[in-house]
Tab-separated table of C-alpha atoms in Angstrom:
chain	number	residue	atom	x	y	z
A	16	MET	CA	2.927	60.508	-23.537
A	17	ARG	CA	5.155	59.705	-26.507
A	18	ARG	CA	5.969	56.299	-25.029
A	19	ALA	CA	2.298	55.699	-24.353
A	20	LEU	CA	1.422	56.482	-27.979
A	21	ALA	CA	4.083	53.996	-29.032
A	22	GLY	CA	2.271	51.439	-26.870
A	23	LEU	CA	-0.935	51.555	-28.905
A	24	THR	CA	-2.196	48.085	-29.653
A	25	THR	CA	-3.458	46.924	-33.047
A	26	ARG	CA	-6.965	47.841	-31.952
A	27	GLY	CA	-5.850	51.298	-30.854
A	28	ARG	CA	-4.028	51.971	-34.136
A	29	SER	CA	-7.057	50.774	-36.064
A	30	PHE	CA	-9.290	53.214	-34.182
A	31	VAL	CA	-6.863	56.080	-34.848
A	32	ALA	CA	-6.689	55.206	-38.552
A	33	ALA	CA	-10.480	54.835	-38.808
A	34	GLY	CA	-11.093	58.124	-37.015
A	35	ALA	CA	-8.610	60.041	-39.163
A	36	THR	CA	-10.132	58.543	-42.318
A	37	ALA	CA	-13.665	59.414	-41.222
A	38	ILE	CA	-12.668	63.015	-40.454
A	39	THR	CA	-10.983	63.384	-43.847
A	40	CYS	CA	-14.009	61.964	-45.652
A	41	ALA	CA	-16.332	64.237	-43.671
A	42	PHE	CA	-14.457	67.319	-44.894
A	43	VAL	CA	-14.414	66.061	-48.469
A	44	LEU	CA	-18.085	65.074	-48.521
A	45	GLY	CA	-19.340	67.787	-46.190
A	46	GLU	CA	-20.973	65.324	-43.787
A	47	ARG	CA	-21.102	66.724	-40.251
A	48	ASP	CA	-22.451	63.492	-38.735
A	49	LEU	CA	-19.508	61.583	-40.170
A	50	LEU	CA	-17.221	64.206	-38.656
A	51	ARG	CA	-18.709	63.655	-35.196
A	52	ALA	CA	-18.306	59.907	-35.514
A	53	GLY	CA	-14.714	60.300	-36.718
A	54	VAL	CA	-13.829	62.595	-33.801
A	55	LEU	CA	-15.322	60.102	-31.322
A	56	VAL	CA	-13.422	57.163	-32.828
A	57	LEU	CA	-10.168	59.192	-32.866
A	58	VAL	CA	-10.477	60.625	-29.347
A	59	LEU	CA	-11.238	57.282	-27.628
A	60	PRO	CA	-7.708	55.723	-28.005
A	61	LEU	CA	-6.143	59.101	-27.188
A	62	LEU	CA	-8.086	59.309	-23.922
A	63	CYS	CA	-7.097	55.735	-23.092
A	64	THR	CA	-3.455	56.635	-23.805
A	65	LEU	CA	-3.681	59.628	-21.479
A	66	ALA	CA	-5.258	57.555	-18.704
A	67	VAL	CA	-2.630	54.817	-18.891
A	68	ALA	CA	0.256	57.294	-19.144
A	69	ARG	CA	-0.850	59.045	-15.932
A	70	THR	CA	-0.995	55.761	-14.020
A	71	ARG	CA	1.373	55.784	-11.061
A	72	TYR	CA	1.287	52.306	-9.640
A	73	ARG	CA	3.932	51.285	-7.139
A	74	LEU	CA	4.380	47.543	-7.221
A	75	ALA	CA	6.779	45.275	-5.335
A	76	CYS	CA	7.736	41.781	-6.436
A	77	ALA	CA	9.336	38.815	-4.627
A	78	ARG	CA	10.261	35.456	-6.157
A	79	ARG	CA	11.129	32.134	-4.532
A	80	LEU	CA	12.427	28.980	-6.230
A	81	ALA	CA	11.772	25.645	-4.541
A	82	PRO	CA	14.264	24.155	-5.121
A	83	ALA	CA	16.872	26.389	-6.739
A	84	ARG	CA	18.981	23.342	-7.700
A	85	LEU	CA	17.415	20.202	-9.129
A	86	PRO	CA	18.395	17.290	-11.410
A	87	VAL	CA	17.238	17.028	-14.998
A	88	GLY	CA	13.687	15.869	-15.484
A	89	ARG	CA	12.471	17.206	-12.135
A	90	GLU	CA	10.104	20.115	-11.549
A	91	SER	CA	10.790	23.276	-9.599
A	92	ARG	CA	8.025	25.429	-8.182
A	93	ILE	CA	8.322	29.201	-8.558
A	94	ASP	CA	6.259	31.396	-6.242
A	95	LEU	CA	5.669	35.069	-7.062
A	96	ARG	CA	4.247	37.694	-4.759
A	97	LEU	CA	3.088	40.930	-6.396
A	98	GLU	CA	2.192	43.677	-3.937
A	99	ASN	CA	0.549	47.049	-4.547
A	100	VAL	CA	2.305	49.476	-2.193
A	101	SER	CA	0.540	52.597	-3.505
A	102	ARG	CA	-2.656	54.214	-2.253
A	103	LEU	CA	-4.508	53.633	-5.503
A	104	PRO	CA	-6.014	50.360	-6.712
A	105	SER	CA	-4.437	48.933	-9.807
A	106	GLY	CA	-6.220	48.320	-13.038
A	107	LEU	CA	-5.989	45.337	-15.311
A	108	LEU	CA	-2.468	43.870	-15.170
A	109	MET	CA	-0.903	41.283	-17.458
A	110	VAL	CA	2.119	39.750	-15.728
A	111	GLU	CA	4.831	37.677	-17.413
A	112	ASP	CA	7.898	36.127	-15.819
A	113	ARG	CA	10.679	35.745	-18.374
A	114	ILE	CA	12.072	32.216	-18.511
A	115	PRO	CA	14.256	30.461	-21.108
A	116	TYR	CA	12.637	28.260	-23.708
A	117	ALA	CA	14.325	25.166	-22.216
A	118	LEU	CA	12.293	25.564	-19.007
A	119	GLY	CA	8.935	25.406	-20.746
A	120	GLY	CA	6.305	27.807	-22.019
A	121	ARG	CA	5.732	31.385	-21.008
A	122	ALA	CA	4.561	32.123	-17.479
A	123	ARG	CA	1.725	34.605	-18.032
A	124	PHE	CA	-0.984	35.732	-15.623
A	125	LEU	CA	-3.923	38.134	-15.846
A	126	ILE	CA	-4.730	40.103	-12.682
A	127	ASP	CA	-7.962	42.060	-12.673
A	128	ARG	CA	-7.336	44.407	-9.735
A	129	ILE	CA	-5.057	44.763	-6.722
A	130	GLU	CA	-6.432	46.873	-3.905
A	131	PRO	CA	-4.200	49.403	-2.079
A	132	GLN	CA	-1.658	47.624	0.152
A	133	GLY	CA	-2.944	44.358	-1.252
A	134	ALA	CA	-1.001	41.453	-2.741
A	135	ARG	CA	-1.496	38.545	-5.125
A	136	GLU	CA	0.210	35.158	-4.947
A	137	LEU	CA	1.180	33.583	-8.279
A	138	ARG	CA	2.645	30.143	-8.813
A	139	TYR	CA	3.905	28.079	-11.722
A	140	ARG	CA	6.247	25.149	-12.375
A	141	VAL	CA	9.238	24.711	-14.660
A	142	ARG	CA	11.015	21.606	-15.887
A	143	SER	CA	14.106	21.029	-17.988
A	144	ASP	CA	15.552	17.941	-19.636
A	145	VAL	CA	18.812	19.767	-20.361
A	146	ARG	CA	21.299	20.576	-17.617
A	147	GLY	CA	22.573	24.123	-17.220
A	148	ARG	CA	22.171	27.345	-15.276
A	149	TYR	CA	19.123	29.345	-16.312
A	150	ARG	CA	18.072	32.903	-15.578
A	151	VAL	CA	14.522	33.255	-14.260
A	152	GLY	CA	13.106	36.755	-14.555
A	153	PRO	CA	12.823	39.662	-14.484
A	154	LEU	CA	9.088	40.044	-14.072
A	155	THR	CA	7.361	42.287	-16.596
A	156	VAL	CA	4.005	43.985	-15.996
A	157	ARG	CA	1.817	45.105	-18.881
A	158	LEU	CA	-0.562	47.967	-18.083
A	159	THR	CA	-3.626	48.199	-20.288
A	160	ASP	CA	-6.916	50.070	-20.428
A	161	PRO	CA	-10.344	48.388	-20.256
A	162	PHE	CA	-10.849	48.793	-24.016
A	163	GLY	CA	-7.503	47.226	-24.972
A	164	MET	CA	-6.335	50.332	-26.838
A	165	VAL	CA	-2.978	50.891	-25.095
A	166	GLU	CA	-0.448	48.551	-23.541
A	167	LEU	CA	2.609	49.717	-21.588
A	168	VAL	CA	5.344	47.342	-20.445
A	169	ARG	CA	7.246	47.925	-17.218
A	170	SER	CA	9.856	45.539	-15.877
A	171	PHE	CA	11.453	44.752	-12.538
A	172	SER	CA	15.224	44.377	-12.353
A	173	ALA	CA	15.550	41.388	-10.004
A	174	ALA	CA	16.175	37.923	-11.446
A	175	ASP	CA	17.082	34.532	-9.967
A	176	SER	CA	19.188	31.593	-11.115
A	177	LEU	CA	17.941	28.029	-11.493
A	178	THR	CA	20.588	25.293	-11.716
A	179	VAL	CA	19.670	22.036	-13.442
A	180	THR	CA	22.249	19.399	-12.503
A	181	PRO	CA	22.968	16.104	-14.283
A	182	GLU	CA	21.165	12.961	-13.248
A	183	VAL	CA	22.688	11.244	-10.210
A	184	VAL	CA	22.315	7.472	-9.967
A	185	PRO	CA	22.698	5.961	-6.471
A	186	LEU	CA	25.564	3.475	-6.244
A	187	ARG	CA	26.092	0.574	-3.933
A	188	PRO	CA	27.344	1.552	-0.473
A	189	GLY	CA	30.904	0.787	0.484
A	190	ARG	CA	34.422	1.956	-0.242
A	191	LEU	CA	36.833	0.896	-2.938
A	192	SER	CA	39.803	-1.098	-1.768
A	193	GLY	CA	42.971	0.972	-1.792
A	194	ALA	CA	41.146	4.272	-1.423
A	195	TRP	CA	42.570	5.005	2.037
A	196	THR	CA	45.832	6.931	2.304
A	197	GLY	CA	47.453	9.333	4.714
A	198	GLY	CA	48.762	8.940	8.228
A	199	GLY	CA	48.055	9.373	11.904
A	200	ASP	CA	47.682	7.234	15.010
A	201	SER	CA	44.213	5.820	15.234
A	202	LEU	CA	42.588	5.254	18.586
A	203	ALA	CA	42.374	1.525	18.020
A	204	ARG	CA	46.128	1.215	17.427
A	205	ALA	CA	46.881	3.291	20.522
A	206	VAL	CA	44.649	1.126	22.679
A	207	ALA	CA	46.224	-2.053	21.344
A	208	ALA	CA	49.730	-0.757	22.064
A	209	ALA	CA	49.251	0.779	25.499
A	210	GLY	CA	46.157	-0.829	26.979
A	211	GLU	CA	42.695	0.514	27.538
A	212	ASP	CA	43.668	2.517	30.656
A	213	ASP	CA	46.792	4.036	29.129
A	214	VAL	CA	46.038	5.265	25.600
A	215	ALA	CA	49.362	6.987	24.739
A	216	PRO	CA	48.579	10.411	26.306
A	217	ARG	CA	50.186	13.676	25.291
A	218	ASP	CA	51.001	16.965	27.030
A	219	TYR	CA	48.147	19.252	27.973
A	220	ARG	CA	47.598	22.189	25.623
A	221	HIS	CA	45.708	25.384	26.276
A	222	GLY	CA	42.062	24.861	25.353
A	223	ASP	CA	41.973	21.085	25.863
A	224	ASP	CA	38.881	19.733	27.562
A	225	LEU	CA	39.620	18.887	31.204
A	226	ARG	CA	37.434	15.814	30.905
A	227	ARG	CA	40.133	14.297	28.685
A	228	VAL	CA	42.814	14.560	31.388
A	229	HIS	CA	44.518	11.194	31.963
A	230	TRP	CA	45.097	11.249	35.718
A	231	ARG	CA	47.275	8.146	35.933
A	232	SER	CA	49.808	9.548	33.458
A	233	THR	CA	49.563	12.966	35.125
A	234	ALA	CA	50.503	11.487	38.501
A	235	ARG	CA	53.373	9.502	36.974
A	236	ARG	CA	54.800	12.353	34.882
A	237	GLY	CA	54.158	15.147	37.360
A	238	GLU	CA	52.493	17.346	34.694
A	239	LEU	CA	49.061	17.508	33.186
A	240	MET	CA	48.503	14.879	30.455
A	241	VAL	CA	45.457	14.332	28.232
A	242	ARG	CA	44.267	11.447	26.064
A	243	ARG	CA	45.069	11.684	22.382
A	244	GLU	CA	42.240	12.540	20.043
A	245	GLU	CA	41.094	9.892	17.672
A	246	GLN	CA	42.865	10.449	14.337
A	247	HIS	CA	41.270	8.803	11.341
A	248	TRP	CA	43.098	7.775	8.260
A	249	GLN	CA	42.676	10.350	5.534
A	250	SER	CA	40.705	9.311	2.458
A	251	SER	CA	41.472	11.375	-0.639
A	252	GLY	CA	41.149	11.049	-4.362
A	253	THR	CA	40.886	12.692	-7.770
A	254	LEU	CA	37.852	12.630	-10.042
A	255	PHE	CA	38.650	13.306	-13.709
A	256	LEU	CA	36.250	13.999	-16.585
A	257	ASP	CA	37.409	13.815	-20.184
A	258	THR	CA	35.666	16.741	-21.946
A	259	ARG	CA	37.504	16.568	-25.277
A	260	ARG	CA	35.132	16.957	-28.192
A	261	LYS	CA	36.816	14.237	-30.211
A	262	ALA	CA	36.289	11.726	-27.389
A	263	HIS	CA	32.485	11.917	-27.435
A	264	LEU	CA	29.863	11.006	-29.998
A	265	GLY	CA	26.480	12.600	-30.561
A	266	ASP	CA	24.878	15.791	-29.288
A	267	GLY	CA	22.171	16.537	-26.792
A	268	PRO	CA	20.926	14.311	-23.976
A	269	GLY	CA	21.538	11.170	-26.054
A	270	GLY	CA	25.223	11.885	-26.685
A	271	THR	CA	28.041	10.166	-24.857
A	272	PHE	CA	29.208	13.440	-23.291
A	273	GLU	CA	25.955	13.926	-21.385
A	274	ARG	CA	26.148	10.330	-20.210
A	275	ALA	CA	29.738	10.845	-19.068
A	276	VAL	CA	28.721	13.939	-17.098
A	277	SER	CA	25.949	11.969	-15.393
A	278	VAL	CA	28.392	9.156	-14.584
A	279	THR	CA	30.866	11.668	-13.126
A	280	ALA	CA	28.160	13.258	-10.984
A	281	SER	CA	27.022	9.872	-9.673
A	282	ILE	CA	30.556	8.799	-8.744
A	283	GLY	CA	31.442	12.169	-7.203
A	284	VAL	CA	28.342	12.335	-5.018
A	285	HIS	CA	28.881	8.731	-3.907
A	286	LEU	CA	32.525	9.311	-2.950
A	287	VAL	CA	31.807	12.550	-1.099
A	288	ARG	CA	29.044	10.910	0.910
A	289	THR	CA	31.398	8.096	1.936
A	290	GLY	CA	33.733	10.680	3.535
A	291	MET	CA	36.351	11.082	0.815
A	292	ARG	CA	38.378	14.267	0.416
A	293	LEU	CA	37.943	14.760	-3.295
A	294	ARG	CA	39.139	17.096	-6.014
A	295	TYR	CA	37.581	17.482	-9.457
A	296	VAL	CA	39.723	17.832	-12.603
A	297	THR	CA	39.032	18.044	-16.334
A	298	ASP	CA	41.375	18.065	-19.319
A	299	GLY	CA	41.275	21.874	-19.054
A	300	GLY	CA	42.812	21.821	-15.552
A	301	GLU	CA	41.709	21.624	-11.948
A	302	GLU	CA	38.129	22.798	-11.532
A	303	LEU	CA	37.605	22.192	-7.807
A	304	PRO	CA	40.517	21.793	-5.360
A	305	ALA	CA	40.530	19.115	-2.707
A	306	ALA	CA	38.136	19.916	0.112
A	307	SER	CA	36.554	18.234	3.069
A	308	ALA	CA	33.782	15.806	2.322
A	309	ASP	CA	30.628	17.741	3.115
A	310	GLY	CA	27.445	18.961	1.542
A	311	ALA	CA	29.078	22.177	0.372
A	312	PHE	CA	31.569	20.376	-1.864
A	313	GLU	CA	28.820	18.139	-3.229
A	314	GLY	CA	26.840	21.236	-4.214
A	315	LEU	CA	29.890	22.867	-5.818
A	316	LEU	CA	30.597	19.699	-7.788
A	317	LEU	CA	27.038	19.494	-9.101
A	318	ASP	CA	27.048	23.207	-9.961
A	319	SER	CA	30.277	22.776	-11.899
A	320	LEU	CA	29.005	19.719	-13.761
A	321	ALA	CA	25.769	21.534	-14.601
A	322	VAL	CA	27.628	24.020	-16.822
A	323	VAL	CA	30.563	21.933	-18.110
A	324	ARG	CA	30.971	21.958	-21.890
A	325	ARG	CA	33.032	19.991	-24.365
A	326	SER	CA	36.518	21.340	-25.012
A	327	THR	CA	38.518	21.606	-28.208
A	328	GLY	CA	41.665	20.067	-26.725
A	329	SER	CA	43.214	16.946	-28.172
A	330	ALA	CA	45.716	15.732	-25.551
A	331	LEU	CA	45.116	14.376	-22.060
A	332	PRO	CA	46.932	16.428	-19.349
A	333	VAL	CA	48.277	13.465	-17.402
A	334	GLU	CA	50.838	15.642	-15.612
A	335	ALA	CA	48.144	17.842	-14.108
A	336	LEU	CA	46.286	14.817	-12.857
A	337	ALA	CA	49.300	13.480	-11.006
A	338	ALA	CA	49.659	16.707	-8.985
A	339	GLY	CA	47.793	17.652	-5.859
A	340	PRO	CA	46.802	15.800	-2.702
A	341	GLY	CA	45.571	12.324	-3.229
A	342	GLY	CA	46.158	12.298	-6.955
A	343	GLY	CA	48.207	10.220	-9.302
A	344	GLU	CA	51.687	9.266	-8.181
A	345	ARG	CA	51.242	10.613	-4.652
A	346	GLY	CA	48.819	7.835	-3.836
A	347	GLY	CA	45.129	7.910	-3.186
A	348	LEU	CA	42.306	7.067	-5.524
A	349	VAL	CA	42.058	8.214	-9.154
A	350	ILE	CA	38.760	7.721	-10.964
A	351	ALA	CA	38.795	8.860	-14.592
A	352	VAL	CA	35.691	9.028	-16.771
A	353	PHE	CA	36.613	8.755	-20.447
A	354	GLY	CA	34.720	8.791	-23.708
A	355	ALA	CA	36.141	7.124	-26.807
A	356	LEU	CA	39.763	6.491	-25.847
A	357	SER	CA	42.291	5.764	-28.587
A	358	ALA	CA	44.994	3.133	-28.161
A	359	GLU	CA	47.652	5.846	-28.042
A	360	ASP	CA	45.866	7.776	-25.290
A	361	ALA	CA	45.199	4.567	-23.363
A	362	GLY	CA	48.867	3.612	-23.535
A	363	THR	CA	49.918	7.063	-22.324
A	364	VAL	CA	47.486	6.990	-19.431
A	365	ALA	CA	48.466	3.447	-18.421
A	366	ALA	CA	52.176	4.310	-18.453
A	367	ARG	CA	51.890	7.662	-16.661
A	368	TRP	CA	49.575	7.082	-13.731
A	369	ARG	CA	51.246	4.680	-11.336
A	370	GLY	CA	51.428	4.243	-7.581
A	371	ALA	CA	47.717	4.810	-6.982
A	372	THR	CA	44.437	2.969	-6.997
A	373	ARG	CA	43.145	3.730	-10.479
A	374	VAL	CA	39.664	3.177	-11.879
A	375	ALA	CA	38.748	3.981	-15.480
A	376	VAL	CA	35.105	4.303	-16.487
A	377	LEU	CA	34.735	4.105	-20.272
A	378	VAL	CA	31.473	5.628	-21.487
A	379	GLY	CA	30.815	4.589	-25.048
A	380	ASP	CA	28.162	3.846	-27.618
A	381	GLY	CA	27.652	0.096	-27.858
A	382	ARG	CA	26.080	0.372	-31.299
A	383	ALA	CA	29.199	2.064	-32.671
A	384	ASP	CA	31.389	-0.727	-31.303
A	385	GLU	CA	29.110	-3.387	-32.785
A	386	ALA	CA	29.186	-1.657	-36.161
A	387	ALA	CA	32.977	-1.432	-36.031
A	388	ALA	CA	33.272	-5.092	-35.086
A	389	GLY	CA	30.883	-6.109	-37.842
A	390	ALA	CA	32.719	-4.101	-40.478
A	391	ALA	CA	36.123	-5.577	-39.676
A	392	ALA	CA	37.522	-8.590	-37.904
A	393	ASP	CA	39.646	-6.364	-35.690
A	394	VAL	CA	38.850	-5.789	-32.006
A	395	PRO	CA	36.844	-2.572	-31.359
A	396	ALA	CA	38.860	0.436	-30.227
A	397	SER	CA	37.114	0.608	-26.859
A	398	ARG	CA	38.089	-2.987	-26.091
A	399	ARG	CA	41.704	-2.371	-27.088
A	400	ALA	CA	41.820	0.699	-24.832
A	401	ALA	CA	40.345	-1.297	-21.949
A	402	ASP	CA	42.926	-4.069	-22.408
A	403	LEU	CA	45.786	-1.552	-22.398
A	404	LEU	CA	44.503	0.069	-19.222
A	405	ARG	CA	44.107	-3.277	-17.474
A	406	ALA	CA	47.629	-4.203	-18.493
A	407	GLY	CA	48.803	-1.008	-16.790
A	408	GLY	CA	47.103	-1.910	-13.508
A	409	TRP	CA	43.825	-0.029	-14.020
A	410	ARG	CA	40.458	-1.286	-12.923
A	411	VAL	CA	38.219	-0.778	-15.960
A	412	VAL	CA	34.446	-0.443	-16.042
A	413	THR	CA	32.670	-0.066	-19.387
A	414	VAL	CA	29.154	1.410	-19.427
A	415	ARG	CA	26.840	3.033	-21.921
A	416	THR	CA	24.580	4.939	-19.522
A	417	ALA	CA	24.628	6.056	-15.910
A	418	ALA	CA	21.954	3.473	-15.128
A	419	GLU	CA	24.396	0.702	-16.045
A	420	LEU	CA	26.952	2.175	-13.656
A	421	ALA	CA	24.802	1.223	-10.654
A	422	GLU	CA	25.176	-2.462	-11.597
A	423	ALA	CA	28.794	-2.274	-12.771
A	424	TRP	CA	30.129	-0.283	-9.809
A	425	GLY	CA	30.975	-3.458	-7.897
A	426	ARG	CA	33.573	-4.358	-10.531
A	427	ALA	CA	35.439	-1.134	-9.751
A	428	GLY	CA	36.475	-2.615	-6.416
A	429	GLU	CA	38.092	-5.667	-7.967
A	430	ASP	CA	41.877	-5.615	-8.014
A	431	PRO	CA	43.071	-6.634	-11.516
A	432	ALA	CA	46.195	-8.184	-9.962
A	433	ARG	CA	44.016	-10.621	-8.018
A	434	THR	CA	41.378	-11.271	-10.663
A	435	GLY	CA	43.940	-11.780	-13.441
């Protein structure tokens, strides 16, 4: 009852104040009619409070997000199902699903009545232009009386997570030259060496399919032999994102950091879908270890990029990038997405990463470079960094947005040794 009295609305408090004032004036003036009116005005919100406080609704709630992961600028549909599992019909219900401000306005609904064992389907849409992981819920239900005197708030405990990933731009199909490393005997090489009828068989192992038994070799060797499985060359690489605060200009969706994240997501999704065994690294260390190219790794990469933030570091961890399968000096492909790269950092990167196919994507602000070139006769810093990287054997692509990457991606496959 105490909590219900605390839930009196402005109208309910006004009635209580008016009733108490009328009763006081009735005693002072000796007006019995005013006393009756004051008692009526005072008792009405108290009766409403008692009725709402004795309400024993049993409600169940279920929420579904379709989809639960989406890129920026897209809409997600949220379906709510509110069910009355008690034997009494509900009264007037005001329902609100708590969502962050970045997802839009408040999701509020007014439900007149839910019959016993009945349910109501609610639906709304959310949209965000800022990547991140957002908490949707819990659902709150406001119980009120028909006169609007009392309002009690009760909340569910369940909440869901909505992940808004960076924008992914489709790139041209195909693989970069030099991206294939590893070992193994491919089926084509075995056929060329031994002939189509004798494909370099091996000893039978427990569990091998009997349909792969090579009978000619079995008869010649006197023991069961099977054809070798096709062994593909392993494709592996490292995807690096420079998250240093000093390397990026601007804040919000228009800043170079958000563009670099979108570029990283586009490249990562493209490489995974081409069958590459990829690992994801930032200047803070390895974020995702090398894994098989499948939809699970693509989802993990997008989830990680959805929540990545700028770091306060100042140095590039080139040693960490050279470690691990397919990275740096051990061969494989290295694709690094940088912001504003100084000449010193570019020289360090060019001298440290050798023995691999290396692609640098420089994400910068063209207006800043034009201003710097107009203020002085010197070459802009981004161009100096690109020249140093090319001198070290890097393939350099300079873009301002992820949309430009779709057109410039073909230049990433050009070998600087051949193009000069």
